[in-house]
Tab-separated table of C-alpha atoms and ligand atoms in Angstrom:
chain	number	residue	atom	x	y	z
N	1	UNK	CA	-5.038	-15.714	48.236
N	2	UNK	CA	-1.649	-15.092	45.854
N	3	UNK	CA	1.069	-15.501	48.074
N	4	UNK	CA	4.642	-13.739	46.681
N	5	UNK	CA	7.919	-13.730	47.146
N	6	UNK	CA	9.597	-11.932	49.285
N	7	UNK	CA	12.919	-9.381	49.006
N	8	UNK	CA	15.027	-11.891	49.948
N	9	UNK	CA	14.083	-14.770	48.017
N	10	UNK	CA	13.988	-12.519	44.523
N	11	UNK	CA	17.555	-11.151	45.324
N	12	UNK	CA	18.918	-14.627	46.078
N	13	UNK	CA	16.889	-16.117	43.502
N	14	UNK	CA	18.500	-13.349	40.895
N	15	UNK	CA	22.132	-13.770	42.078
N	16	UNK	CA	21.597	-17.896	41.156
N	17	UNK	CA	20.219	-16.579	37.873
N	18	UNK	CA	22.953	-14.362	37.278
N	19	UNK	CA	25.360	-16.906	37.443
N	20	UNK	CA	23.945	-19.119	35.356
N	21	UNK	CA	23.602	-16.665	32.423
N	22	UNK	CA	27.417	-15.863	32.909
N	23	UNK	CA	28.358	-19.400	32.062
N	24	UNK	CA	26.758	-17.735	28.175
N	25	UNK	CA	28.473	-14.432	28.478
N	26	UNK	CA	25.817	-12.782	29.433
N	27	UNK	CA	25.651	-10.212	32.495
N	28	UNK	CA	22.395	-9.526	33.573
N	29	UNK	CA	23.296	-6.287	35.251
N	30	UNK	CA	24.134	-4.662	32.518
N	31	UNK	CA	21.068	-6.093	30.344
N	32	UNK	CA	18.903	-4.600	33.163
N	33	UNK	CA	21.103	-1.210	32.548
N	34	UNK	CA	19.936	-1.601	28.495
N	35	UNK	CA	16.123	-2.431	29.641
N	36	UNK	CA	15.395	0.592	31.354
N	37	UNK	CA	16.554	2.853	28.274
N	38	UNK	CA	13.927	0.781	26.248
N	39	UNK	CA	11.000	3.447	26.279
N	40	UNK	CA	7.838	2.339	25.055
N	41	UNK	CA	5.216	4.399	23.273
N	42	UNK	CA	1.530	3.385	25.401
N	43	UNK	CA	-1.325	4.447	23.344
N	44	UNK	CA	-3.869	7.247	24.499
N	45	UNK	CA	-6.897	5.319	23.426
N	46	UNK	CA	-6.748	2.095	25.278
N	47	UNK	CA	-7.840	3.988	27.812
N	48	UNK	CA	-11.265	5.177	26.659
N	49	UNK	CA	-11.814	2.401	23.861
N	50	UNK	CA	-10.842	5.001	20.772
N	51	UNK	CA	-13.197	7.597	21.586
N	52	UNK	CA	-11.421	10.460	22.332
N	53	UNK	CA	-12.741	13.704	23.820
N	54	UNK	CA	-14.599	16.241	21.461
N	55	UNK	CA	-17.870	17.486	21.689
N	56	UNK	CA	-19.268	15.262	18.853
N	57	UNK	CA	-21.531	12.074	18.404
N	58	UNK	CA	-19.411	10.567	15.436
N	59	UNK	CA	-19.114	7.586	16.918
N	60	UNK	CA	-15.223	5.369	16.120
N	61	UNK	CA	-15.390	4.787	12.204
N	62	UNK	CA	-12.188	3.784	9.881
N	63	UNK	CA	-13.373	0.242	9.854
N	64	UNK	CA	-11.438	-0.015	13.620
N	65	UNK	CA	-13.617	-1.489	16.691
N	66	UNK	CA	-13.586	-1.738	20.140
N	67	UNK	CA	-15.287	-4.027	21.419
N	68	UNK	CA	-17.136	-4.718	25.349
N	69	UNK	CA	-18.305	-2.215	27.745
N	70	UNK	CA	-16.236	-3.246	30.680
N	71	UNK	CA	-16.856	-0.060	33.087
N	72	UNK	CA	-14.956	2.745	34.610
N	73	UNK	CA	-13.262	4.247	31.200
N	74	UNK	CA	-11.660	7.766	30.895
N	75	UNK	CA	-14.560	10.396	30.175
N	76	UNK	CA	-12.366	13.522	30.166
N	77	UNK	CA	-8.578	13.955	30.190
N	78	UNK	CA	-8.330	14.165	33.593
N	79	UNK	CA	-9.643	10.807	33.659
N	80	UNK	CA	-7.036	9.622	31.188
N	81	UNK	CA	-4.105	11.002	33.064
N	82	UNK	CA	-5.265	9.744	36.079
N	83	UNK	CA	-5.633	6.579	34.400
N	84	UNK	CA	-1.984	6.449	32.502
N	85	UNK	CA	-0.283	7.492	36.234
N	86	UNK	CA	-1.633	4.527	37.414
N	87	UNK	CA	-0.364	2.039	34.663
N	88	UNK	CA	2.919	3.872	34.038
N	89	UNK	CA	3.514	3.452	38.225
N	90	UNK	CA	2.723	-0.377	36.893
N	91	UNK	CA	5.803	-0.652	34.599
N	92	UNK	CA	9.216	-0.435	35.040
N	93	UNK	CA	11.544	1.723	33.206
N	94	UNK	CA	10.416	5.903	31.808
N	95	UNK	CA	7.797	5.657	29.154
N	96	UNK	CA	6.394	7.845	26.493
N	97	UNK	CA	2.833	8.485	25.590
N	98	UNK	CA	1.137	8.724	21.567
N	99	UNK	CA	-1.358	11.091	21.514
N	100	UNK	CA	-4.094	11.000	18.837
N	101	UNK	CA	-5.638	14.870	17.706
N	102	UNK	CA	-9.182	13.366	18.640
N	103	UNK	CA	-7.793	14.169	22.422
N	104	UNK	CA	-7.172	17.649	22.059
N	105	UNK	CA	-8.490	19.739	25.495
N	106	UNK	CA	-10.617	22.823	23.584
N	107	UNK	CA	-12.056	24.241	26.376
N	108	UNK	CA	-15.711	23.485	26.047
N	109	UNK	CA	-15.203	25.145	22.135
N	110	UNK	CA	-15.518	23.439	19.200
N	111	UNK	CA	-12.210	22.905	17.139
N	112	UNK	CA	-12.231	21.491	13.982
N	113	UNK	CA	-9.335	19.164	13.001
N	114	UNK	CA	-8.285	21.333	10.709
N	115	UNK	CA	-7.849	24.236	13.089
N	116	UNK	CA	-6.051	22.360	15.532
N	117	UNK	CA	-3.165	23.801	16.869
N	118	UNK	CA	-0.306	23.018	19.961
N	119	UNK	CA	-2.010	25.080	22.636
N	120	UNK	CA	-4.946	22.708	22.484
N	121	UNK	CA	-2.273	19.988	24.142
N	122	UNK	CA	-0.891	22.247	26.610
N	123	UNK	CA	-2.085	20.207	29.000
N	124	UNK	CA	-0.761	16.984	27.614
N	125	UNK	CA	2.900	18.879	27.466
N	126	UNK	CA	3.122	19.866	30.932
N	127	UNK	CA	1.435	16.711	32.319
N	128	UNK	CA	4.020	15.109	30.270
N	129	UNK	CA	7.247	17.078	31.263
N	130	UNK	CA	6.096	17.039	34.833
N	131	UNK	CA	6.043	12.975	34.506
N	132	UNK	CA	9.000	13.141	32.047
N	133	UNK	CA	7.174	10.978	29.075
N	134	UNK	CA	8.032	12.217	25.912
N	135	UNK	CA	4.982	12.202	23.515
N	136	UNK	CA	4.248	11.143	19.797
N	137	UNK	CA	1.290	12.150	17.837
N	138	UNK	CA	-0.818	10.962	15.449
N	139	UNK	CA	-3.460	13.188	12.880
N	140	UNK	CA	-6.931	11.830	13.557
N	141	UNK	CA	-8.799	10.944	9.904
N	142	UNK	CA	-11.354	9.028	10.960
N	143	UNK	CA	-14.545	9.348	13.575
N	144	UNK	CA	-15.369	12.734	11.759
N	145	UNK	CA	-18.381	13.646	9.220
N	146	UNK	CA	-15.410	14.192	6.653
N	147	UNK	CA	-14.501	10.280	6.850
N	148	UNK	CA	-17.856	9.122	6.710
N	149	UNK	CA	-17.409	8.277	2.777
N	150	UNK	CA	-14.745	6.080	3.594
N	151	UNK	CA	-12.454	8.435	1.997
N	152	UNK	CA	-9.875	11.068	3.593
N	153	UNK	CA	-6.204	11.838	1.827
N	154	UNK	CA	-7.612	10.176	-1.140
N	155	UNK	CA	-10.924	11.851	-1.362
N	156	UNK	CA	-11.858	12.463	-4.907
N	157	UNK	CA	-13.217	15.769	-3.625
N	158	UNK	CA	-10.583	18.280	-3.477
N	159	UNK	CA	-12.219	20.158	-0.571
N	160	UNK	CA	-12.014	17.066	1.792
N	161	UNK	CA	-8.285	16.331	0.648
N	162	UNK	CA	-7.639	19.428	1.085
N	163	UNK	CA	-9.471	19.423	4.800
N	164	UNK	CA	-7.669	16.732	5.527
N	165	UNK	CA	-4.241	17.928	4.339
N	166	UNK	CA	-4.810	20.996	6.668
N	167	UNK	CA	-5.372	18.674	9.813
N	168	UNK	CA	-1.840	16.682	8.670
N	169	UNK	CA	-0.234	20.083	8.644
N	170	UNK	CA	-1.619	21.292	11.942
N	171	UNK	CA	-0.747	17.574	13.285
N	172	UNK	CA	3.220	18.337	12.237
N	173	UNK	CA	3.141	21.397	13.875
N	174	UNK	CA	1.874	19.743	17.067
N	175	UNK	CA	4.406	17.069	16.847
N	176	UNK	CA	7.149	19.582	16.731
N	177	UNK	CA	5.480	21.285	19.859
N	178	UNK	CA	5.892	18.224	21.644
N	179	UNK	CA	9.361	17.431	20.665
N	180	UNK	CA	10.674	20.940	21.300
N	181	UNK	CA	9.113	21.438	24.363
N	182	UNK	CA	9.773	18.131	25.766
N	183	UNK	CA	13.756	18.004	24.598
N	184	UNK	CA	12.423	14.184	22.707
N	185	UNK	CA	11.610	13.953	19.453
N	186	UNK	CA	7.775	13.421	18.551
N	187	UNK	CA	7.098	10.721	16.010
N	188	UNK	CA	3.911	11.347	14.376
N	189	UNK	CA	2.308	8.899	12.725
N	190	UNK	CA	-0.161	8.870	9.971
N	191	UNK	CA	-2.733	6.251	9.497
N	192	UNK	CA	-5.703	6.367	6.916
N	193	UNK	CA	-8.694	4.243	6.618
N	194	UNK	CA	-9.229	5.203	2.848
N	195	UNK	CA	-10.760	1.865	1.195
N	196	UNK	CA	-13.320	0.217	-0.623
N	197	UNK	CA	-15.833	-2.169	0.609
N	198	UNK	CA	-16.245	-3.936	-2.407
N	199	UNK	CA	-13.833	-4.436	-5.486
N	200	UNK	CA	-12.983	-1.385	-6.932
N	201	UNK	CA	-12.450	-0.601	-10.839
N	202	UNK	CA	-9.665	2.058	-10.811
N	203	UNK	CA	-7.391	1.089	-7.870
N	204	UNK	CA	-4.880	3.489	-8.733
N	205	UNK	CA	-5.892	6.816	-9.099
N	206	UNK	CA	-6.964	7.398	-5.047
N	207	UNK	CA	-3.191	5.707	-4.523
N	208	UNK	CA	-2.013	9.195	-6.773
N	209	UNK	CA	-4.204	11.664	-5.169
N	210	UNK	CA	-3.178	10.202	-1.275
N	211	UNK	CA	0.951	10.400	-2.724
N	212	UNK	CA	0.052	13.945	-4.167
N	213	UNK	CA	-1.813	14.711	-0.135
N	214	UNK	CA	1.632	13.125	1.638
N	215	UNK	CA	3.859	15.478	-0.639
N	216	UNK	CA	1.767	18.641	0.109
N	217	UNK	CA	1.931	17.735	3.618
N	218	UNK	CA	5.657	16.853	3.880
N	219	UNK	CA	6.802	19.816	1.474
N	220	UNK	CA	6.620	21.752	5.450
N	221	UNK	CA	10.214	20.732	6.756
N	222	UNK	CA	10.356	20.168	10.561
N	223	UNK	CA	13.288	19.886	12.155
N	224	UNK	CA	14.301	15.955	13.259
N	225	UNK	CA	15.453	16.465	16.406
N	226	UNK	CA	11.582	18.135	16.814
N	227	UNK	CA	9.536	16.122	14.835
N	228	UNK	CA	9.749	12.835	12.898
N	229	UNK	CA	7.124	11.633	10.282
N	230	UNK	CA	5.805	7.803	10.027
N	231	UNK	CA	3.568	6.176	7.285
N	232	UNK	CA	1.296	3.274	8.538
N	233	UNK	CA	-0.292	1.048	5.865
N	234	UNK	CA	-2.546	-1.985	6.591
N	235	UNK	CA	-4.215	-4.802	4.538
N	236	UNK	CA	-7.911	-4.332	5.341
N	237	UNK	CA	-10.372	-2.521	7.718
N	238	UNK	CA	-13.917	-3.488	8.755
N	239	UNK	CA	-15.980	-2.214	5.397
N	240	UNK	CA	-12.625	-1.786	3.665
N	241	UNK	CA	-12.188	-5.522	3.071
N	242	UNK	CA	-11.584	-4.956	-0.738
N	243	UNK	CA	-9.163	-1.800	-1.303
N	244	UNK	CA	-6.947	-0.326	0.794
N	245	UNK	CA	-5.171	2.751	-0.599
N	246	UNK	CA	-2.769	3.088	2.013
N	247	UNK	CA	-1.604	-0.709	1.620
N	248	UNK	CA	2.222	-1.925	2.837
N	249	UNK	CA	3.372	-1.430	-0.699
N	250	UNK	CA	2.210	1.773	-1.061
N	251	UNK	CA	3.470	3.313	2.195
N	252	UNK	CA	7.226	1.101	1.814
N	253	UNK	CA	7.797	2.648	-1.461
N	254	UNK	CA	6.849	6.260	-0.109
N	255	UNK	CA	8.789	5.649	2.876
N	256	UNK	CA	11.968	4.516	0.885
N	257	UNK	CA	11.696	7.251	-1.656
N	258	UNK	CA	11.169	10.209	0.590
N	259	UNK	CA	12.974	9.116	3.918
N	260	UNK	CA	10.389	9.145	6.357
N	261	UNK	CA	9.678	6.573	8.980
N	262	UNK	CA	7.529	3.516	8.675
N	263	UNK	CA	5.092	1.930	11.022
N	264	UNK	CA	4.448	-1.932	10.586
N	265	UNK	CA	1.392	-2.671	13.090
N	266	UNK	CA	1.410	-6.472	13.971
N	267	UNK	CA	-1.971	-7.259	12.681
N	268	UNK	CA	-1.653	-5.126	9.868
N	269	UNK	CA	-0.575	-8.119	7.521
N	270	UNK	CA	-1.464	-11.118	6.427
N	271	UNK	CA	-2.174	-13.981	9.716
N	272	UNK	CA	1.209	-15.861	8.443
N	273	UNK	CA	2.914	-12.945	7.865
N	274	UNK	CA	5.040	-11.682	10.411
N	275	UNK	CA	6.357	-7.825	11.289
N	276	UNK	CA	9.361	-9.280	12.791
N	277	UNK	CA	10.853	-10.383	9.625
N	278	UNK	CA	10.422	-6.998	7.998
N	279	UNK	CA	12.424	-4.896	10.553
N	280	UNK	CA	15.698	-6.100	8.973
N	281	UNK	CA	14.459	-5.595	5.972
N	282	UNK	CA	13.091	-2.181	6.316
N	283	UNK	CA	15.807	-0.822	8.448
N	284	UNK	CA	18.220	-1.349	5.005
N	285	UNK	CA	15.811	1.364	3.396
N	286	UNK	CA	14.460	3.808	5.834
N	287	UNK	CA	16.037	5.578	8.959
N	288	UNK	CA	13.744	4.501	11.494
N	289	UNK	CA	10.789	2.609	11.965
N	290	UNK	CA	7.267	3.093	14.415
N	291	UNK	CA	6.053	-0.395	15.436
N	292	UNK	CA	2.601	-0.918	16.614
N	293	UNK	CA	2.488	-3.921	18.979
N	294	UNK	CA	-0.796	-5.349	18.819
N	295	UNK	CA	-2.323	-9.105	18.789
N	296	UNK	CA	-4.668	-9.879	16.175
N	297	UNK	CA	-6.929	-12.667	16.841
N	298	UNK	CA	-8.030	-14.146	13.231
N	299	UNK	CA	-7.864	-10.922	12.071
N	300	UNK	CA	-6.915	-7.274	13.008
N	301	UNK	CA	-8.669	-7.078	16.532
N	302	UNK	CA	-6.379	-5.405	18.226
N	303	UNK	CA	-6.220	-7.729	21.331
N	304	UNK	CA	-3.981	-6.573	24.682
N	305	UNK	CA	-0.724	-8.248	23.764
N	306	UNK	CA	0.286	-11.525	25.460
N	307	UNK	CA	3.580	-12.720	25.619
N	308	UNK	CA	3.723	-15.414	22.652
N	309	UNK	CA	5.887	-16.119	19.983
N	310	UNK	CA	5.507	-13.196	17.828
N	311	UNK	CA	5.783	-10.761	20.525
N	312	UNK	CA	9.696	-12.183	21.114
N	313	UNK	CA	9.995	-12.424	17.704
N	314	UNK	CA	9.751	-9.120	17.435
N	315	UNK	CA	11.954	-7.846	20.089
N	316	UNK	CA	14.607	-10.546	19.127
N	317	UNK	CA	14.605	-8.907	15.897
N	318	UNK	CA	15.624	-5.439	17.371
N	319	UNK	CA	18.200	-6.844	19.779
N	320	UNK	CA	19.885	-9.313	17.432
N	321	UNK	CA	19.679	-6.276	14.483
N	322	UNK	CA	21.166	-3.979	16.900
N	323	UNK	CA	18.481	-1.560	16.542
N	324	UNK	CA	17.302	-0.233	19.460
N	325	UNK	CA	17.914	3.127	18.622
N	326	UNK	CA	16.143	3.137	15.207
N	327	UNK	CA	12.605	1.241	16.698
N	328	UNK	CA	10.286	3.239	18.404
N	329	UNK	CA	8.324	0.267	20.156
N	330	UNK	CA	4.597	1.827	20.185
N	331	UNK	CA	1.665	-0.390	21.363
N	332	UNK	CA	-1.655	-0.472	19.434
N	333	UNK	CA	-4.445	-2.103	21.178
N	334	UNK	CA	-7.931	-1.436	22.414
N	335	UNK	CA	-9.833	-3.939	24.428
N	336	UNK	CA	-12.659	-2.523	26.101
N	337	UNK	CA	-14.141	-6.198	27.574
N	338	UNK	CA	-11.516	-5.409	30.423
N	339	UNK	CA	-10.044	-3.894	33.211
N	340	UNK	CA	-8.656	-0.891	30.809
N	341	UNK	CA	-6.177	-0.058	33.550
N	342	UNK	CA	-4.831	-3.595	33.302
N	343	UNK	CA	-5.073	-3.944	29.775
N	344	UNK	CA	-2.432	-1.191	29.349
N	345	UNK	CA	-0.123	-3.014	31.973
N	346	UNK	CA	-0.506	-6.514	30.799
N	347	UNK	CA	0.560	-5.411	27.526
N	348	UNK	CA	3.180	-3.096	28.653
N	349	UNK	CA	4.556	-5.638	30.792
N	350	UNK	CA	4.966	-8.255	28.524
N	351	UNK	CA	6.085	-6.035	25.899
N	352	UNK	CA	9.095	-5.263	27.977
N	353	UNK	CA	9.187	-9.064	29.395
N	354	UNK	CA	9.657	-9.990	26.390
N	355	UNK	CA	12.574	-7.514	25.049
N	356	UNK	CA	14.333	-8.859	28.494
N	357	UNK	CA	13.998	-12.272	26.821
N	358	UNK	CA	15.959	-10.943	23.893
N	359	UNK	CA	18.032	-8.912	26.025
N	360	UNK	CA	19.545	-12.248	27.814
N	361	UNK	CA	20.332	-14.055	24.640
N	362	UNK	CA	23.856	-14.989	24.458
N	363	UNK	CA	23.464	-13.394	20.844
N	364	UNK	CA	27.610	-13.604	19.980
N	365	UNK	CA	27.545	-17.399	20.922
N	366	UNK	CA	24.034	-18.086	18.773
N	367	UNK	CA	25.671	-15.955	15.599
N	368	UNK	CA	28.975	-17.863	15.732
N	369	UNK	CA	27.027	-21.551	15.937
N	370	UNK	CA	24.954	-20.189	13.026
N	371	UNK	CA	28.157	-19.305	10.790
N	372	UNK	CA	29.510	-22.497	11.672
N	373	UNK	CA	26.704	-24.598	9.677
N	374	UNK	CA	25.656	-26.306	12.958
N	375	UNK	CA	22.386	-25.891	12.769
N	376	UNK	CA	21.293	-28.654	14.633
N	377	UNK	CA	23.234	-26.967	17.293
N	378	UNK	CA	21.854	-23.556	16.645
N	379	UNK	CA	17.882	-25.721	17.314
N	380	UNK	CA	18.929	-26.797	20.024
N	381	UNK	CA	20.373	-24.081	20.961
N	382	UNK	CA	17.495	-21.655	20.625
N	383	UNK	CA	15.464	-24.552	22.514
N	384	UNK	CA	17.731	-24.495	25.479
N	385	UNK	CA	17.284	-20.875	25.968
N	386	UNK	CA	13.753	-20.471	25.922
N	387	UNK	CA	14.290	-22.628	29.550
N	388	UNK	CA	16.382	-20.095	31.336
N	389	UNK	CA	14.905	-18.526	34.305
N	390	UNK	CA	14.186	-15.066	32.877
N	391	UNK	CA	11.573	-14.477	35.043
N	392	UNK	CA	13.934	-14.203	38.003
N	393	UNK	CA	15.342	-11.462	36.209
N	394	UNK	CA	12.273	-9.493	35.651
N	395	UNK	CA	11.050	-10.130	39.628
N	396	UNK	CA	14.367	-8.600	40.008
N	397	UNK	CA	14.125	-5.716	37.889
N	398	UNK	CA	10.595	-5.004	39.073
N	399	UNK	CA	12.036	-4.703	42.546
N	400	UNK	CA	14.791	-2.615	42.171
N	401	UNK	CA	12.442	-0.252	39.810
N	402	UNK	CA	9.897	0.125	42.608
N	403	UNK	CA	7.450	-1.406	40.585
N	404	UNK	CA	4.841	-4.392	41.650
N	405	UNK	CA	6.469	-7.952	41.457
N	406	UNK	CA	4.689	-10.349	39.898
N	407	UNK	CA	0.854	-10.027	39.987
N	408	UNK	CA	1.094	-7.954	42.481
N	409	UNK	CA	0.333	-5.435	40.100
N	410	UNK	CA	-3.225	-6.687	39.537
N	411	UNK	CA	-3.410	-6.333	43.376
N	412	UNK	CA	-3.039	-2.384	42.523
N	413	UNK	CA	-5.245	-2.520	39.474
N	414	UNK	CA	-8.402	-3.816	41.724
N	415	UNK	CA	-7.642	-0.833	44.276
N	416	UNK	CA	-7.445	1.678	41.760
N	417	UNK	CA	-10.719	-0.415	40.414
N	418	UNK	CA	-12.839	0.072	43.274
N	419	UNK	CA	-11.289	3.542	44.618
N	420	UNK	CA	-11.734	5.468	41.353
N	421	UNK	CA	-13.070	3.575	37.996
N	422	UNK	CA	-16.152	2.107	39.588
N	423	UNK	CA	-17.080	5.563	41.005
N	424	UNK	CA	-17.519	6.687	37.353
N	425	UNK	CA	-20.773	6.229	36.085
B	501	RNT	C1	-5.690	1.144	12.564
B	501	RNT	C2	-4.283	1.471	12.914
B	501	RNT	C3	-4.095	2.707	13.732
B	501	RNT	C4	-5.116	2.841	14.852
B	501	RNT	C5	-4.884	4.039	15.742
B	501	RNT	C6	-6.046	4.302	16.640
B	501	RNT	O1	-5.826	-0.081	11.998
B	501	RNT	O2	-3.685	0.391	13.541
B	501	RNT	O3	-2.798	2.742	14.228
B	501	RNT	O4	-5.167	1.697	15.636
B	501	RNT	O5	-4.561	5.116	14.989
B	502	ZN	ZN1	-1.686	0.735	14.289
């Protein structure tokens, strides 16, 4: 049996924790004030392993997998709510939800992408506002006879493009739904899967046709405060190994040039590369930037995110920038071997653990030891940290947000296990 600790010792085991980040400057009540605004963006389709809820038998294509068959995952929407109630009541802090157009509710009809429009996520909106998550979007080009060639945006058939372009459109118009209605703005994001398996001989034409297919769709203005596009490029997909058209390049130059967001998904890059060295980068160049915290595990697998060294990476890249307000902090991850319920917390949790980490950095005192060329004291300095007791802070904060302490949580998770997930079958 887990034994845990109780009130008192987590409130005298903060105030001794407090102290000892004073001695750095730092005053963990008011980092705890900055945590809760930090809303994170959970992802619809951990919950049901990408699959999504119209009447078809496509199956998940776009060179994406999920893979396991753990039991008990979301069949209908209902399911999913249920299911995000649960791991939202998991986390601390007010949270927002991405939506992808493969979970539209059509009422038993069939909907094409194309035809999609906000009505079909009434449910979503007022599930939402009731809860007060805002909601982001994202067009769904993939797991649809029209992908099946691999090609979407940069279909050399004008008829898919143009398909395609349609659903983008539509997707927009849902996005500014959401942000109007829910008083946040919607970021919708736009990921592709266009690519080649093999080497390809004319690399840049589909690259021309997919920046003609973003201009069409972004010559619609939508208001900001409504609505805000993102471009997501990647490296490679799973029978895409060769070509992507969407790359990083591709997307950072279309970014830059019109304006729009950008989304940088952790395993979207090369395994040495790192997203957390772009966000200073990008954030010279663009207004804002999506991120899609994932873990990839020799490649882009899209495991539940643990708290390692690129996950505070990451978030000590947005504290230290000062950027909270320009990264939306989405997750992107889809493990299906496990507990889905507890693969959204686990990854939630650690997501936020870890921008409390970056949160309690005595960030003036690290910058001035940097500028003074002491960078032996600046090591040892970032060593000493690391050994702070953090996690009395988050026991804390869990606590006073009326959220599990500790695993705890996973005590919750089996409950909600045996009361409701392993019931559906
Ligand atoms: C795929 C991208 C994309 C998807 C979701 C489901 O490699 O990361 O963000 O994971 O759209
Ligand atoms: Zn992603």
């Amino acid at each position: 049996m887990t034994k845990y600790p109780s009130e008192t010792q987590i409130r005298s085991a903060y105030r001794v924790a407090k102290e000892r980040y004073a001695l750095l400057g730092v005053d963990t009540d008011k980092v705890l004030k900055t945590l809760n605004t930090v809303s994170l963006s959970l992802h619809c389709w951990q919950g049901d392993d990408v699959g999504g809820f119209e009447k078809t038998d496509s199956g998940l294509s776009g060179g994406i997998a999920a893979t396991g068959n753990y039991p008990g995952k979301a069949r209908t929407p209902d399911e999913l709510r249920r299911d995000l109630d649960k791991v939202y009541s998991l986390i601390p802090g007010i949270h927002r939800l991405a939506l992808h157009a493969m979970y539209a509710e059509t009422n038993g009809h069939k909907v094409d992408r194309h035809e999609l429009r906000p009505e079909h996520f009434a449910n979503w909106v007022s599930w939402a506002a009731t809860n007060k998550h805002g909601l982001d979007f994202n067009p769904t080009l993939f797991s649809h006879p029209k992908a099946d060639s691999g090609f979407t945006l940069a279909h050399s058939d004008r008829a898919i493009r143009d398909f395609w372009i349609e659903h983008c459109l539509a997707a927009r118009q849902i996005g500014e739904f959401f942000g109007r209605e829910l008083g946040t703005p919607c970021v919708t994001n736009l990921w592709i899967p266009d690519g080649y398996k093999d080497t390809p001989v004319d690399r840049f034409t589909p690259r021309a046709l997919l920046k003609d297919a973003l201009d069409r769709i972004l010559a619609n203005p939508i208001e900001p405060r409504y609505n805000r596009d993102s471009l997501e490029g990647k490296l490679f997909g799973l029978g895409a190994e060769s070509y992507t058209v969407g790359s990083h390049e591709f997307y950072l130059g279309y970014a830059v040039a019109k304006q729009t967001l950008l989304t940088l998904d952790a395993g979207h890059f090369h395994p040495t590369e790192t997203i957390a060295d772009k966000i200073s980068a990008v954030l010279l160049y663009v207004p804002e930037i999506l991120l899609h915290v994932s873990r990839g595990v020799r490649w882009d697998s899209d495991h539940v995110v643990i708290y390692n060294d690129d996950l505070l990476a990451i978030a000590q890249e947005i504290v230290r920038g000062g950027f909270l307000d320009r990264v939306h902090i989405g997750l992107d991850y889809f493990d299906a071997s496990i507990n889905r319920v507890a693969a959204y917390a686990i990854g939630a949790r650690n997501t936020l653990r870890a921008m409390l980490t970056a949160l309690l950095e005595p960030i003036d005192l690290m910058k001035k030891v940097e500028l003074s060329g002491d960078y032996a004291q600046r090591l040892a300095l970032l060593e000493e940290i690391k050994g702070l007791p953090f996690g009395v802070i988050w026991d804390y904060h869990c606590l006073r947000q009326g959220v599990p302490v500790g695993l705890r949580f996973m005590d919750e998770v089996r409950i909600y296990e045996k009361r409701v997930l392993a019931k559906r079958v």
